[in-house]
Structures are given as C-alpha cells and as structure tokens.
Amino acid sequence: MLEIKNLSKTFNAGTVNAKTALDGLSLTLNDGDFVTVIGGNGAGKSTLLNAIAGVFQPDTGDIILDGVRLNGVPEHKRAKYLGRVFQDPMMGTAANMQIDENLALAKRRGALRGLRWGINPSEHAEYRKLLLTLDLGLEDRLTSKVGLLSGGQRQAVTLLMATLKQPKLLLLDEHTAALDPKTAAKVLDITEKIVSENKLTTLMITHNMRDAIRYGNRLIMMREGKVVVDVSGEAKQKLTVEALLELFTKASGGDEFLSDRAILS
Amino acid sequence: MEAFFNGLPYAVAQGLIWGIMAIGVFITYKVLDVADLTVDGSIATGGAVFVVTCNAGMNVALCMLLAFAAGCIAGTVTGLIHTVCGIQPILAGILTQLMLWSLNYKIMDRANTALMKDTFITMNIDLLGYTITWALLICIGIVLLLYLFFGTEFGCAIRATGDNEHMSRAQGINVNFNKVFGLMLSNGLVAFSGAMLAQYQGAADIKMGSGAIVIGLASIVIGTSLVSKLTRNFAITLIGTVVGAVIYFSIYQFVVNLDFSTELLKMLSAIVVLIFLAVPNLKKKYFSVKRSKKVAAEASVAEKGGEENA
C-alpha cells in the first residue's frame, strides 16, 4: 500500500542550524492499517507526514503509494490520494466560507475544477446526513461560516472533508492536541468511527500514549528520524504504558530516557 | 451648494467607471487577500491601448476588449513574478507597475494622446445621461458575470485560495495557478475601466493611474462598511463597492466645490482610506483594553474580599 524506502531529510543543510529530521527511514503500511505514531519532540513525526503529503521534497529515498512513486509530485496533485487533518484547527478549513462550501471543495478533491456550479442542491442532503453523524448540531448550520465554529467542531468538519472523497491514505497530525480533553476524546471517537467504517489506511500522530495504545492496529515509535519500535496485532493489543516506556528506553539506549519520558507521558 | 448638485452627474459617471476598477481591486484585495499595486499602471495601459487602437480606426468594442486583454497580460506578469520568482505580491506589483510606466509611454509614443473619435462614453453634458446608462449597464453585467463565476467550482477554489492556502493545497487546489488567474482577471477589469476612463476624459495619459489603488481601496472600504451589516452576499458587496466609488467621487466633488486646493486632494484620499481602514482596528483594540481592565479590576476586588475573609 504505502512503501517508504530510505527516506532522509536535513533542514538547513550545510549551516550551523542543520537538523536531520528524517534519517534513512523505511516503513511499509498494509491496506487498512491504522497506525499510531509516537515519539518525543523533534523525532520527525510531522516531518514524515509532511514528506508524504509533499510539503517539501526529501533529500533521498522513495515514497510509493499503491505503486505510484510520489517523488516530485507537487502537493496539490498528491492531495488526490491523501486526506489530511492538521494540529491547528484553523488550518484545515476556510474560515470565511460556509460549511457546505468547504465540504463541496473537499468533495471535488482530485477532480478538475471547471465551470460547473461549485455546489449542487442535491449535495445538501448528503452533507446534512454526514454532519448528523458527528452529533455536534452542525446539520442545521450548513450555511454558517466555518470561522464561527469552535476548534473541536472545525476539526470534526476537517475530518469529514479529509474523508468525504475516500483517500488512499489518511494523515492525522496530532489533530486533537489543540483541543480540550473532552472535545479531543469526542474527535478521536469520530476518527475511529470514520476510519473503521471506510477501512481507511491511516497514520495518526499523537502525544498521548494511552490514545496511541487504544486506537489502531499498529503502533510505531520514532526517534531521531527513524522508526525504533514497531508493534502490531496481538502484541499491540497487550501493550501498556509501562511496557511502552520500557520499549522506548531499550530503543534509545537509555541515555535520554528521563527527558523523553517527561515529554511522552 | 448649487455647483455641487450640478456636478453630481459627473460624480456618478466617474464613480461608475472607477467602480469597475474597484471591482478589479476587490478580486485581489478581498478575494485573494493580496495587495496588488499593478493597478496604477494597468489602468493607464488600458487607456493607452484603447486610444491608440481606436484612433487607428478599429471597432470601439474590439478596442475595449484589447484593453482588457492588455490588462490581463499585465496581471499575469505580476502573478508570475510572485509565484514563479517567489517575490512578495506587493513588490511584484510595484515592479510590474514600473515596467508599465515605460510600456504605456511606448504604446502611445508620448505621455498622452487625445481620442479622435466619439464613443458611447463621454463627458459631454448633453450626453451624460447616455454615458451613465452605459456605464451602469456595464457595471451590472460585470457584477453578474463575476457573481456567477465565483459560484463555480473554479471560482470557489479561487476564493478558498485567498481564504486558506494550507487547506486549499490539502484539498488539491493549485494555489499558484489560482493566484495568477485572479491577478489576471483583476487587472483585465482595471484596464477595461481605464479604457472607459480614456473615453470619458477624451484622452489617455500615462499619469491617469497614479493613486488609483487608493481610490479602489476607498471604494471597497466605503462599500463594505455600507453593506456588511446587512448581508455578506457577494453580488451585493460588489454593487456596494461600485456605490462606494460613486460616494467617493461625490465627496470629491463636494471638496472641489469648497475651493479646496486640488493639490491636496490626494492627501485627502489617503486620509479617508486610512480612517476607514484604521477605525475597525482601533475600535477592537480600545474595547479589548477596556475589557481586560474591567476583568483586572474585578479580580483585584475579589482578591481583596478574599484577604478580608482570611
């Protein structure tokens, strides 16, 4: 499904600020994998997702999605295959456009945008039904500007937009980190529902170890631009926070355990 | 006062013509969220191309289309300087404006050229009603076309580009293409308005666009402050912009009649725009300071109460 081979990226190469964000990372996702990604700050989690999305071109390595080599394909063209939700709730939606207009834009992801109407009357019923599944009371506010919604509501709408046209791969970059715990739990529940209903292959970054264990069928841990832990299936289901911390200590050689433990837990 | 009322029809005609330019500026300033200074040059380009082609005996409507096309090219150049060369849009616009200054001179082969032919837009008082009708019809036509266009899939994508680039790219929208297209359309309309202005004045002049951006912005801020409380409908906001231009030229007319030195008019225009743009920001700041002071005062009262209780 997704094959990442020997992916490297160094920002500000050749200067004193050089930072190797990805260091020969390789990763293969199978169809329908729901992978949670954890790791300390600067481990390269977001960089990995941005590399897949095409925000920048990697220095070396290949990204192959369903047999299509994505290297060199610009961000807006890759969007055809990818659904994305960002950490910042402001980033995923157009604040000055209506909810229905945002959804209509997302429905046409990957399609040629011509001179047909931007939104058909028949789409309203579809969108109302979708918004109803969120259970946030948005189904009656189709023509409200998205800027009037709360952060949690905006993330939920972004999630719908990312999956309205079924993506081959869903990229969630700490999409609940900016929300209060209650809203975050709600958005995560919606996420799981959408992912399992559509059998979406998903990469979800999280800072919360419990969420990383609870959601998905596979967990990877990153450190210094590499995947250092990769557990799936039964082993993943049996994981506990303590076991995860131990795995991390082993993977990092123990030195940086204390500082990273603070970040992770 | 009588002189002012006698001058009003001129203000209306001028306002409608400049209103088309203001609509062009609206596309960049409000829809794309870009301050484009190309317009000071492209309005004169439109005038120059119109006068030269019209004097050469071409059909008037065709000449206006050519002026529109010339403006489109100017906007495309700004767009490419911005997107391909990665230069800030405001600087890209200034560079194109500078190029156009020389180019406009070359098109006319001098600094100004008189129009040798009568057209359907003129300053002639007997025909002013005729001029106003034409200008009004053209304004309505343009507003209608733009309203329809920005409702299409492509038009929605351009609006999204101006609203949130991150989201647009994530949804597969080619933001660079849309920006170039928006700048192209905007400057096309500005040059079209320049062609009408040249007919109205009976001449094109390389200086006819100086300060145009300020008039465009003034029209937009006056127009949006008029209609924004009532509706956010796109077509009505565009109509509001045209009305804003008419109001601007009525004020202008009023000031001229006050025996105000005309050299000071540009200063006045700039101050009007400054006030309209600054007031909402200052208001926000004032009220938030007031609110935080109130909160602080309440907090200190609560603290004192707590101490007494202890």
Coordinates of C-alpha atoms in Angstrom, one line a residue:
Chain A
M1 CA 0.0 0.0 0.0
L2 CA 2.4 2.7 1.2
E3 CA 6.1 2.0 0.9
I4 CA 8.7 4.4 2.2
K5 CA 12.3 3.5 1.4
N6 CA 15.4 5.1 3.0
L7 CA 13.8 8.5 3.4
S8 CA 16.1 11.3 4.6
K9 CA 15.6 15.0 5.0
T10 CA 18.0 17.5 6.6
F11 CA 16.8 21.0 7.0
N12 CA 19.2 23.9 6.7
A13 CA 21.9 21.5 5.4
G14 CA 25.4 22.9 5.5
T15 CA 24.7 25.5 8.1
V16 CA 25.1 25.5 11.9
N17 CA 21.4 25.1 12.2
A18 CA 21.4 21.8 10.2
K19 CA 18.8 19.5 11.6
T20 CA 18.4 15.9 10.4
A21 CA 14.6 15.3 10.7
L22 CA 14.4 12.0 8.8
D23 CA 17.4 9.7 8.8
G24 CA 17.1 6.8 6.3
L25 CA 13.5 5.9 7.4
S26 CA 11.8 2.9 5.9
L27 CA 8.3 1.9 6.6
T28 CA 5.7 -0.2 4.8
L29 CA 1.9 0.1 5.5
N30 CA -0.5 -2.6 4.6
D31 CA -4.0 -2.0 3.3
G32 CA -6.3 -0.9 6.1
D33 CA -3.5 -0.4 8.7
F34 CA -4.4 2.2 11.3
V35 CA -1.0 3.2 12.7
T36 CA -0.5 5.4 15.6
V37 CA 2.8 7.3 15.7
I38 CA 4.5 8.4 18.9
G39 CA 7.9 9.9 19.7
G40 CA 9.5 12.9 21.5
N41 CA 9.6 16.4 20.2
G42 CA 11.8 16.6 17.1
A43 CA 11.7 12.9 16.5
G44 CA 10.5 13.6 12.9
K45 CA 6.8 12.6 13.2
S46 CA 5.4 15.6 11.5
T47 CA 8.2 15.7 9.0
L48 CA 7.3 12.2 7.9
L49 CA 3.7 13.2 7.3
N50 CA 4.7 16.3 5.5
A51 CA 7.1 14.4 3.3
I52 CA 4.3 12.0 2.4
A53 CA 2.0 15.0 1.7
G54 CA 4.6 16.7 -0.5
V55 CA 5.1 19.9 1.6
F56 CA 8.8 19.5 0.8
Q57 CA 10.9 17.2 -1.3
P58 CA 13.1 14.7 0.6
D59 CA 16.9 14.6 0.1
T60 CA 16.9 10.9 -0.6
G61 CA 14.5 8.0 -0.6
D62 CA 11.3 7.0 -2.3
I63 CA 7.6 7.3 -1.3
I64 CA 5.4 4.8 -3.2
L65 CA 1.7 4.8 -2.7
D66 CA -0.2 2.0 -4.4
G67 CA 2.5 1.5 -7.0
V68 CA 2.7 5.3 -7.8
R69 CA 6.0 6.9 -7.0
L70 CA 5.2 10.3 -5.4
N71 CA 8.7 11.9 -5.5
G72 CA 8.5 15.1 -7.4
V73 CA 4.7 15.2 -7.5
P74 CA 3.5 18.6 -6.2
E75 CA 1.5 18.8 -3.0
H76 CA -1.8 19.8 -4.7
K77 CA -1.6 16.8 -7.0
R78 CA -0.9 14.3 -4.3
A79 CA -4.0 15.6 -2.5
K80 CA -5.9 13.3 -4.8
Y81 CA -4.7 10.3 -2.8
L82 CA -4.5 11.9 0.7
G83 CA -6.8 13.1 3.4
R84 CA -5.1 15.4 5.9
V85 CA -6.0 16.9 9.2
F86 CA -3.6 19.3 10.9
Q87 CA -2.8 20.1 14.5
D88 CA -4.1 23.6 14.2
P89 CA -7.9 23.6 13.8
M90 CA -7.6 26.9 11.8
M91 CA -5.5 25.2 9.1
G92 CA -7.9 22.6 7.7
T93 CA -10.9 24.7 6.8
A94 CA -11.6 28.0 5.0
A95 CA -13.0 30.3 7.8
N96 CA -14.8 32.8 5.5
M97 CA -16.6 30.1 3.5
Q98 CA -19.7 28.3 4.6
I99 CA -19.7 24.7 6.0
D100 CA -21.4 23.4 2.8
E101 CA -18.9 25.3 0.6
N102 CA -16.0 23.8 2.5
L103 CA -17.4 20.3 2.1
A104 CA -18.1 20.8 -1.6
L105 CA -14.5 21.9 -2.1
A106 CA -13.4 18.7 -0.4
K107 CA -15.8 16.5 -2.4
R108 CA -14.0 17.7 -5.6
R109 CA -10.5 16.9 -4.3
G110 CA -8.5 15.4 -7.2
A111 CA -11.2 16.3 -9.7
L112 CA -10.8 19.0 -12.4
R113 CA -12.5 22.2 -11.1
G114 CA -14.3 23.7 -14.0
L115 CA -17.2 26.0 -14.6
R116 CA -19.9 23.7 -13.2
W117 CA -21.6 25.0 -10.1
G118 CA -19.4 24.9 -7.0
I119 CA -22.1 23.2 -5.1
N120 CA -25.2 21.3 -6.2
P121 CA -28.5 21.5 -4.3
S122 CA -28.5 17.7 -4.2
E123 CA -25.3 17.7 -2.2
H124 CA -27.0 19.4 0.8
A125 CA -28.9 16.3 1.8
E126 CA -25.7 14.3 1.7
Y127 CA -23.8 16.8 3.8
R128 CA -26.6 17.1 6.3
K129 CA -26.5 13.3 6.8
L130 CA -22.8 13.4 7.2
L131 CA -22.9 16.2 9.7
L132 CA -25.6 14.4 11.6
T133 CA -23.2 11.5 12.3
L134 CA -20.9 14.0 14.1
D135 CA -23.6 14.7 16.6
L136 CA -22.4 18.2 17.1
G137 CA -25.5 20.0 16.0
L138 CA -23.9 21.2 12.7
E139 CA -26.5 19.6 10.4
D140 CA -28.7 22.7 10.7
R141 CA -25.8 25.2 10.2
L142 CA -24.8 24.2 6.6
T143 CA -24.7 27.9 5.5
S144 CA -22.8 29.2 8.6
K145 CA -19.3 30.4 8.1
V146 CA -16.8 27.9 9.4
G147 CA -15.0 30.7 11.2
L148 CA -17.9 30.8 13.7
L149 CA -17.3 27.2 14.8
S150 CA -15.3 26.1 17.8
G151 CA -11.9 24.4 17.4
G152 CA -13.4 20.9 18.0
Q153 CA -16.2 21.5 15.5
R154 CA -13.7 22.7 13.0
Q155 CA -11.5 19.6 13.4
A156 CA -14.6 17.4 13.1
V157 CA -15.5 19.2 9.8
T158 CA -11.9 18.9 8.6
L159 CA -12.1 15.2 9.3
L160 CA -15.2 14.9 7.2
M161 CA -13.5 16.9 4.5
A162 CA -10.4 14.6 4.6
T163 CA -12.6 11.5 4.1
L164 CA -15.5 12.8 2.0
K165 CA -13.7 11.6 -1.1
Q166 CA -12.2 8.4 0.1
P167 CA -8.4 8.9 0.4
K168 CA -5.9 6.1 -0.1
L169 CA -4.1 7.3 3.0
L170 CA -5.4 9.4 5.9
L171 CA -2.7 11.6 7.6
L172 CA -3.6 12.9 11.0
D173 CA -1.0 15.2 12.5
E174 CA -1.8 15.4 16.2
H175 CA -5.3 16.6 15.2
T176 CA -6.6 16.6 18.8
A177 CA -3.6 18.2 20.5
A178 CA -5.1 21.7 20.4
L179 CA -8.5 20.6 21.9
D180 CA -9.6 20.3 25.5
P181 CA -9.6 16.7 26.8
K182 CA -13.4 16.2 26.4
T183 CA -13.5 17.5 22.8
A184 CA -10.3 15.6 22.0
A185 CA -12.0 12.4 23.1
K186 CA -15.0 13.1 21.0
V187 CA -13.0 13.9 17.9
L188 CA -11.0 10.7 18.4
D189 CA -14.2 8.7 18.6
I190 CA -15.4 10.2 15.4
T191 CA -12.0 9.5 13.9
E192 CA -12.1 5.8 14.8
K193 CA -15.7 5.5 13.5
I194 CA -14.8 7.1 10.1
V195 CA -11.6 5.1 9.8
S196 CA -13.2 1.7 10.6
E197 CA -16.4 2.4 8.5
N198 CA -14.3 3.2 5.5
K199 CA -11.5 0.8 6.2
L200 CA -9.0 3.7 5.7
T201 CA -5.3 3.2 5.9
T202 CA -4.3 5.8 8.5
L203 CA -1.2 7.4 10.0
M204 CA -2.1 9.2 13.2
I205 CA 0.5 11.1 15.3
T206 CA -0.3 11.5 18.9
H207 CA 1.4 12.8 22.0
N208 CA -0.8 10.7 24.2
M209 CA 0.5 7.2 24.9
R210 CA -2.9 5.9 26.1
D211 CA -4.5 7.0 22.8
A212 CA -1.6 5.5 20.9
I213 CA -2.3 2.2 22.6
R214 CA -6.1 2.4 22.5
Y215 CA -6.5 3.3 18.8
G216 CA -5.3 1.4 15.7
N217 CA -3.9 -2.0 15.0
R218 CA -0.3 -1.0 14.9
L219 CA 2.0 1.4 16.8
I220 CA 5.3 2.9 15.7
M221 CA 7.7 4.9 17.8
M222 CA 10.1 7.4 16.2
R223 CA 13.4 8.7 17.5
E224 CA 15.9 10.9 15.7
G225 CA 14.2 10.4 12.3
K226 CA 14.0 6.7 12.4
V227 CA 11.3 4.1 13.4
V228 CA 12.7 2.5 16.6
V229 CA 9.6 0.5 17.7
D230 CA 7.0 -1.2 15.5
V231 CA 4.4 -3.3 17.2
S232 CA 1.2 -4.7 15.7
G233 CA -1.6 -7.2 16.1
E234 CA -1.8 -9.0 19.4
A235 CA 1.4 -7.6 20.8
K236 CA -0.1 -4.1 20.2
Q237 CA -3.3 -5.0 22.0
K238 CA -1.5 -6.2 25.0
L239 CA 0.6 -3.0 25.3
T240 CA 0.5 -0.9 28.5
V241 CA 2.0 2.5 29.1
E242 CA 4.7 0.9 31.3
A243 CA 5.6 -1.6 28.6
L244 CA 5.8 1.1 26.0
L245 CA 8.1 3.2 28.1
E246 CA 10.3 0.2 28.6
L247 CA 10.4 -0.4 24.9
F248 CA 11.4 3.2 24.4
T249 CA 14.2 3.0 26.9
K250 CA 15.6 0.0 25.2
A251 CA 15.3 1.6 21.8
S252 CA 17.0 4.8 22.8
G253 CA 19.8 3.1 24.7
G254 CA 18.6 4.5 28.0
D255 CA 20.5 7.8 27.9
E256 CA 17.8 10.2 27.0
F257 CA 15.1 8.2 28.8
L258 CA 14.3 10.7 31.5
S259 CA 13.9 13.8 29.4
D260 CA 11.9 12.0 26.8
R261 CA 9.8 10.2 29.4
A262 CA 8.6 13.6 30.5
I263 CA 7.6 14.5 27.0
L264 CA 5.9 11.3 26.2
S265 CA 3.8 10.7 29.3
Chain B
M1 CA -24.1 74.1 -3.0
E2 CA -25.8 74.5 -6.4
A3 CA -22.5 73.9 -8.1
F4 CA -22.2 70.7 -6.1
F5 CA -25.5 69.4 -7.3
N6 CA -24.8 70.4 -10.8
G7 CA -21.6 68.4 -10.5
L8 CA -23.2 65.3 -9.2
P9 CA -24.0 63.7 -12.6
Y10 CA -20.2 63.9 -13.3
A11 CA -19.5 62.3 -9.9
V12 CA -22.0 59.5 -10.7
A13 CA -20.5 58.8 -14.2
Q14 CA -16.9 58.9 -12.8
G15 CA -17.9 56.7 -9.9
L16 CA -19.4 54.1 -12.1
I17 CA -16.3 54.0 -14.4
W18 CA -13.9 53.8 -11.4
G19 CA -16.3 51.3 -9.8
I20 CA -15.3 48.8 -12.4
M21 CA -11.7 49.4 -11.4
A22 CA -12.7 49.0 -7.7
I23 CA -14.3 45.6 -8.6
G24 CA -10.9 44.6 -10.1
V25 CA -9.2 45.6 -6.9
F26 CA -11.8 43.8 -4.9
I27 CA -10.8 40.5 -6.5
T28 CA -7.2 40.8 -5.4
Y29 CA -7.6 42.7 -2.1
K30 CA -10.7 40.9 -0.7
V31 CA -10.9 37.6 -2.6
L32 CA -7.2 36.7 -2.9
D33 CA -6.1 38.7 0.1
V34 CA -3.3 40.3 -1.8
A35 CA -2.5 44.0 -2.1
D36 CA -1.8 44.4 -5.8
L37 CA -0.2 47.7 -6.9
T38 CA -0.1 46.7 -10.6
V39 CA -3.4 48.6 -11.0
D40 CA -1.8 52.1 -11.0
G41 CA 0.0 51.0 -14.2
S42 CA -2.6 48.7 -15.8
I43 CA -5.4 51.3 -15.7
A44 CA -3.2 53.6 -17.9
T45 CA -2.3 50.6 -20.1
G46 CA -6.0 50.0 -20.7
G47 CA -6.5 53.7 -21.6
A48 CA -3.4 53.8 -23.8
V49 CA -4.2 50.6 -25.7
F50 CA -7.8 51.8 -26.2
V51 CA -6.9 55.3 -27.5
V52 CA -4.2 54.0 -29.9
T53 CA -6.3 51.2 -31.4
C54 CA -9.4 53.3 -31.6
N55 CA -7.5 56.2 -33.3
A56 CA -6.3 53.6 -35.8
G57 CA -9.9 53.0 -36.8
M58 CA -10.7 49.8 -35.0
N59 CA -14.2 49.0 -33.7
V60 CA -14.8 50.5 -30.3
A61 CA -16.0 47.3 -28.6
L62 CA -13.0 45.5 -30.0
C63 CA -10.7 48.2 -28.7
M64 CA -12.2 47.8 -25.2
L65 CA -11.6 44.0 -25.4
L66 CA -8.0 44.7 -26.4
A67 CA -7.6 47.0 -23.4
F68 CA -9.0 44.2 -21.2
A69 CA -6.5 41.7 -22.7
A70 CA -3.6 44.1 -22.2
G71 CA -4.6 44.4 -18.5
C72 CA -4.8 40.6 -18.3
I73 CA -1.2 40.3 -19.6
A74 CA 0.0 42.8 -17.0
G75 CA -1.8 40.9 -14.2
T76 CA -0.3 37.6 -15.4
V77 CA 3.2 39.2 -15.3
T78 CA 2.7 40.2 -11.7
G79 CA 1.3 36.8 -10.9
L80 CA 4.3 35.0 -12.4
I81 CA 6.8 37.4 -10.6
H82 CA 5.0 36.4 -7.4
T83 CA 4.5 32.7 -7.8
V84 CA 7.5 31.7 -10.0
C85 CA 10.1 34.0 -8.7
G86 CA 8.8 33.9 -5.1
I87 CA 8.7 37.7 -4.7
Q88 CA 6.1 39.2 -2.3
P89 CA 3.0 40.2 -4.2
I90 CA 3.2 43.8 -3.2
L91 CA 6.7 44.1 -4.6
A92 CA 5.8 42.1 -7.7
G93 CA 3.0 44.6 -8.3
I94 CA 5.4 47.6 -7.9
L95 CA 7.8 46.0 -10.3
T96 CA 5.1 45.5 -13.0
Q97 CA 3.8 49.0 -12.4
L98 CA 7.2 50.4 -13.1
M99 CA 7.5 48.4 -16.3
L100 CA 4.1 49.5 -17.4
W101 CA 5.1 53.2 -16.9
S102 CA 7.7 52.8 -19.7
L103 CA 5.5 50.5 -21.7
N104 CA 2.5 52.9 -21.6
Y105 CA 4.7 55.6 -22.9
K106 CA 5.9 53.3 -25.7
I107 CA 2.3 52.3 -26.6
M108 CA 1.3 56.0 -27.2
D109 CA 4.8 57.1 -28.2
R110 CA 4.3 60.1 -25.9
A111 CA 2.9 60.9 -22.4
N112 CA -0.7 61.5 -23.5
T113 CA -2.8 61.0 -26.6
A114 CA -6.2 62.5 -27.4
L115 CA -9.1 60.3 -28.6
M116 CA -10.0 61.3 -32.1
K117 CA -13.4 59.5 -32.2
D118 CA -16.7 59.9 -30.5
T119 CA -17.7 56.9 -28.5
F120 CA -20.6 56.0 -26.3
I121 CA -19.0 57.3 -23.1
T122 CA -18.2 60.9 -22.9
M123 CA -18.0 63.9 -20.5
N124 CA -20.3 66.0 -22.8
I125 CA -23.1 67.3 -20.5
D126 CA -25.8 66.7 -23.2
L127 CA -24.8 63.1 -23.5
L128 CA -24.0 62.4 -19.8
G129 CA -27.3 60.6 -19.2
Y130 CA -26.3 58.3 -22.0
T131 CA -22.8 57.8 -20.5
I132 CA -24.3 57.0 -17.1
T133 CA -26.7 54.4 -18.6
W134 CA -23.9 52.7 -20.5
A135 CA -21.6 52.6 -17.5
L136 CA -24.4 51.3 -15.3
L137 CA -25.2 48.5 -17.7
I138 CA -21.6 47.5 -18.0
C139 CA -21.2 47.5 -14.2
I140 CA -24.3 45.4 -13.7
G141 CA -23.1 43.0 -16.4
I142 CA -19.7 42.6 -14.8
V143 CA -21.2 42.1 -11.3
L144 CA -23.5 39.4 -12.7
L145 CA -20.7 37.6 -14.5
L146 CA -18.4 37.7 -11.5
Y147 CA -21.2 36.5 -9.2
L148 CA -21.8 33.5 -11.5
F149 CA -18.1 32.9 -11.9
F150 CA -17.2 32.8 -8.2
G151 CA -20.0 30.4 -7.7
T152 CA -18.4 27.8 -10.0
E153 CA -16.1 25.1 -8.9
F154 CA -13.1 27.0 -10.2
G155 CA -14.4 30.3 -8.6
C156 CA -14.9 28.6 -5.3
A157 CA -11.3 27.2 -5.5
I158 CA -10.0 30.8 -6.1
R159 CA -12.0 32.0 -3.0
A160 CA -10.5 29.1 -1.0
T161 CA -7.0 30.1 -2.1
G162 CA -7.4 33.6 -0.7
D163 CA -9.0 32.2 2.5
N164 CA -6.6 29.4 3.5
E165 CA -3.7 28.2 1.3
H166 CA -2.9 25.3 3.5
M167 CA -6.5 24.0 3.3
S168 CA -6.5 24.6 -0.4
R169 CA -3.4 22.7 -1.1
A170 CA -4.6 19.8 1.1
Q171 CA -7.8 19.7 -1.0
G172 CA -5.9 19.5 -4.2
I173 CA -6.2 23.2 -5.3
N174 CA -3.3 24.6 -7.4
V175 CA -3.0 27.8 -5.4
N176 CA -0.3 29.4 -7.6
F177 CA -2.4 29.0 -10.8
N178 CA -5.4 30.5 -9.0
K179 CA -3.4 33.5 -7.8
V180 CA -2.1 34.2 -11.3
F181 CA -5.6 33.8 -12.7
G182 CA -7.0 36.2 -10.0
L183 CA -4.4 38.8 -10.7
M184 CA -5.0 38.4 -14.4
L185 CA -8.8 38.9 -14.1
S186 CA -8.4 41.8 -11.7
N187 CA -6.0 43.7 -13.9
G188 CA -8.1 42.9 -17.0
L189 CA -11.0 44.7 -15.4
V190 CA -8.9 47.6 -14.2
A191 CA -7.6 48.1 -17.8
F192 CA -11.1 47.9 -19.1
S193 CA -12.1 50.6 -16.7
G194 CA -9.1 52.5 -18.0
A195 CA -10.4 52.2 -21.5
M196 CA -13.7 53.7 -20.3
L197 CA -12.0 56.5 -18.4
A198 CA -10.0 57.4 -21.6
Q199 CA -13.3 57.7 -23.4
Y200 CA -14.8 59.8 -20.6
Q201 CA -11.8 62.2 -20.5
G202 CA -11.3 62.1 -24.3
A203 CA -7.6 61.2 -23.8
A204 CA -5.2 58.7 -22.3
D205 CA -2.4 59.8 -20.1
I206 CA 0.5 57.8 -18.5
K207 CA -0.3 59.5 -15.2
M208 CA -4.0 58.7 -15.3
G209 CA -3.5 55.8 -12.9
S210 CA -1.4 57.4 -10.2
G211 CA -3.1 56.8 -6.9
A212 CA -5.7 54.5 -8.5
I213 CA -5.2 51.8 -5.9
V214 CA -6.2 54.3 -3.1
I215 CA -9.4 55.1 -4.9
G216 CA -10.1 51.4 -5.4
L217 CA -9.5 50.7 -1.7
A218 CA -11.5 53.7 -0.7
S219 CA -14.5 52.4 -2.7
I220 CA -14.1 49.0 -1.2
V221 CA -14.0 50.1 2.4
I222 CA -16.9 52.6 1.9
G223 CA -18.9 49.9 0.1
T224 CA -18.3 47.1 2.5
S225 CA -19.0 49.3 5.5
L226 CA -22.3 50.1 3.8
V227 CA -23.5 46.6 3.2
S228 CA -21.6 44.3 5.5
K229 CA -24.1 44.7 8.4
L230 CA -27.0 43.7 6.1
T231 CA -25.6 40.9 4.0
R232 CA -22.4 39.0 3.0
N233 CA -23.9 38.3 -0.4
F234 CA -21.1 38.5 -3.0
A235 CA -23.1 40.3 -5.7
I236 CA -24.4 42.9 -3.2
T237 CA -20.9 43.5 -1.8
L238 CA -19.7 44.1 -5.4
I239 CA -22.6 46.5 -6.0
G240 CA -21.7 48.2 -2.7
T241 CA -18.2 48.7 -4.0
V242 CA -19.5 50.5 -7.1
V243 CA -21.7 52.6 -4.9
G244 CA -18.7 53.3 -2.7
A245 CA -16.9 54.6 -5.8
V246 CA -19.8 56.9 -6.6
I247 CA -19.8 58.1 -3.0
Y248 CA -16.1 58.7 -3.1
F249 CA -16.4 60.9 -6.2
S250 CA -19.4 62.7 -4.8
I251 CA -17.3 63.6 -1.7
Y252 CA -14.5 64.6 -4.1
Q253 CA -16.9 66.8 -6.0
F254 CA -18.0 68.4 -2.7
V255 CA -14.5 69.1 -1.7
V256 CA -13.6 70.6 -5.1
N257 CA -16.6 72.9 -4.7
L258 CA -15.2 74.1 -1.3
D259 CA -12.4 75.8 -3.3
F260 CA -10.1 73.3 -1.7
S261 CA -6.7 73.3 -3.4
T262 CA -6.7 70.4 -5.8
E263 CA -3.1 69.6 -5.0
L264 CA -4.3 68.5 -1.5
L265 CA -6.9 66.0 -2.9
K266 CA -4.5 63.0 -2.9
M267 CA -3.7 63.7 0.7
L268 CA -7.4 63.8 1.4
S269 CA -8.0 60.5 -0.4
A270 CA -5.2 58.8 1.5
I271 CA -6.6 60.1 4.8
V272 CA -10.1 58.9 4.0
V273 CA -8.8 55.4 3.3
L274 CA -6.6 55.5 6.4
I275 CA -9.5 56.4 8.6
F276 CA -11.8 53.7 7.1
L277 CA -9.1 51.0 7.5
A278 CA -7.9 52.1 10.9
V279 CA -11.2 52.7 12.7
P280 CA -12.3 49.0 12.9
N281 CA -8.8 48.0 14.3
L282 CA -8.6 50.8 16.8
K283 CA -12.1 50.1 17.9
K284 CA -11.2 46.4 18.5
K285 CA -8.1 47.4 20.4
Y286 CA -9.9 50.0 22.5
F287 CA -12.7 47.6 23.6
S288 CA -10.3 44.8 24.4
V289 CA -8.2 47.1 26.6
K290 CA -11.3 48.3 28.3
R291 CA -12.5 44.7 28.8
S292 CA -9.2 43.5 30.2
K293 CA -9.0 46.5 32.6
K294 CA -12.5 45.6 33.8
V295 CA -11.5 42.0 34.3
A296 CA -8.4 43.1 36.2
A297 CA -10.5 45.4 38.4
E298 CA -12.9 42.6 39.2
A299 CA -10.1 40.3 40.0
S300 CA -8.4 42.7 42.4
V301 CA -11.8 43.3 44.1
A302 CA -12.2 39.5 44.5
E303 CA -8.7 39.3 45.9
K304 CA -9.3 42.0 48.5
G305 CA -12.5 40.2 49.5
G306 CA -10.5 37.0 49.9
E307 CA -8.0 38.7 52.2
E308 CA -10.6 40.2 54.4
N309 CA -12.2 36.8 54.8
A310 CA -8.9 35.3 55.8

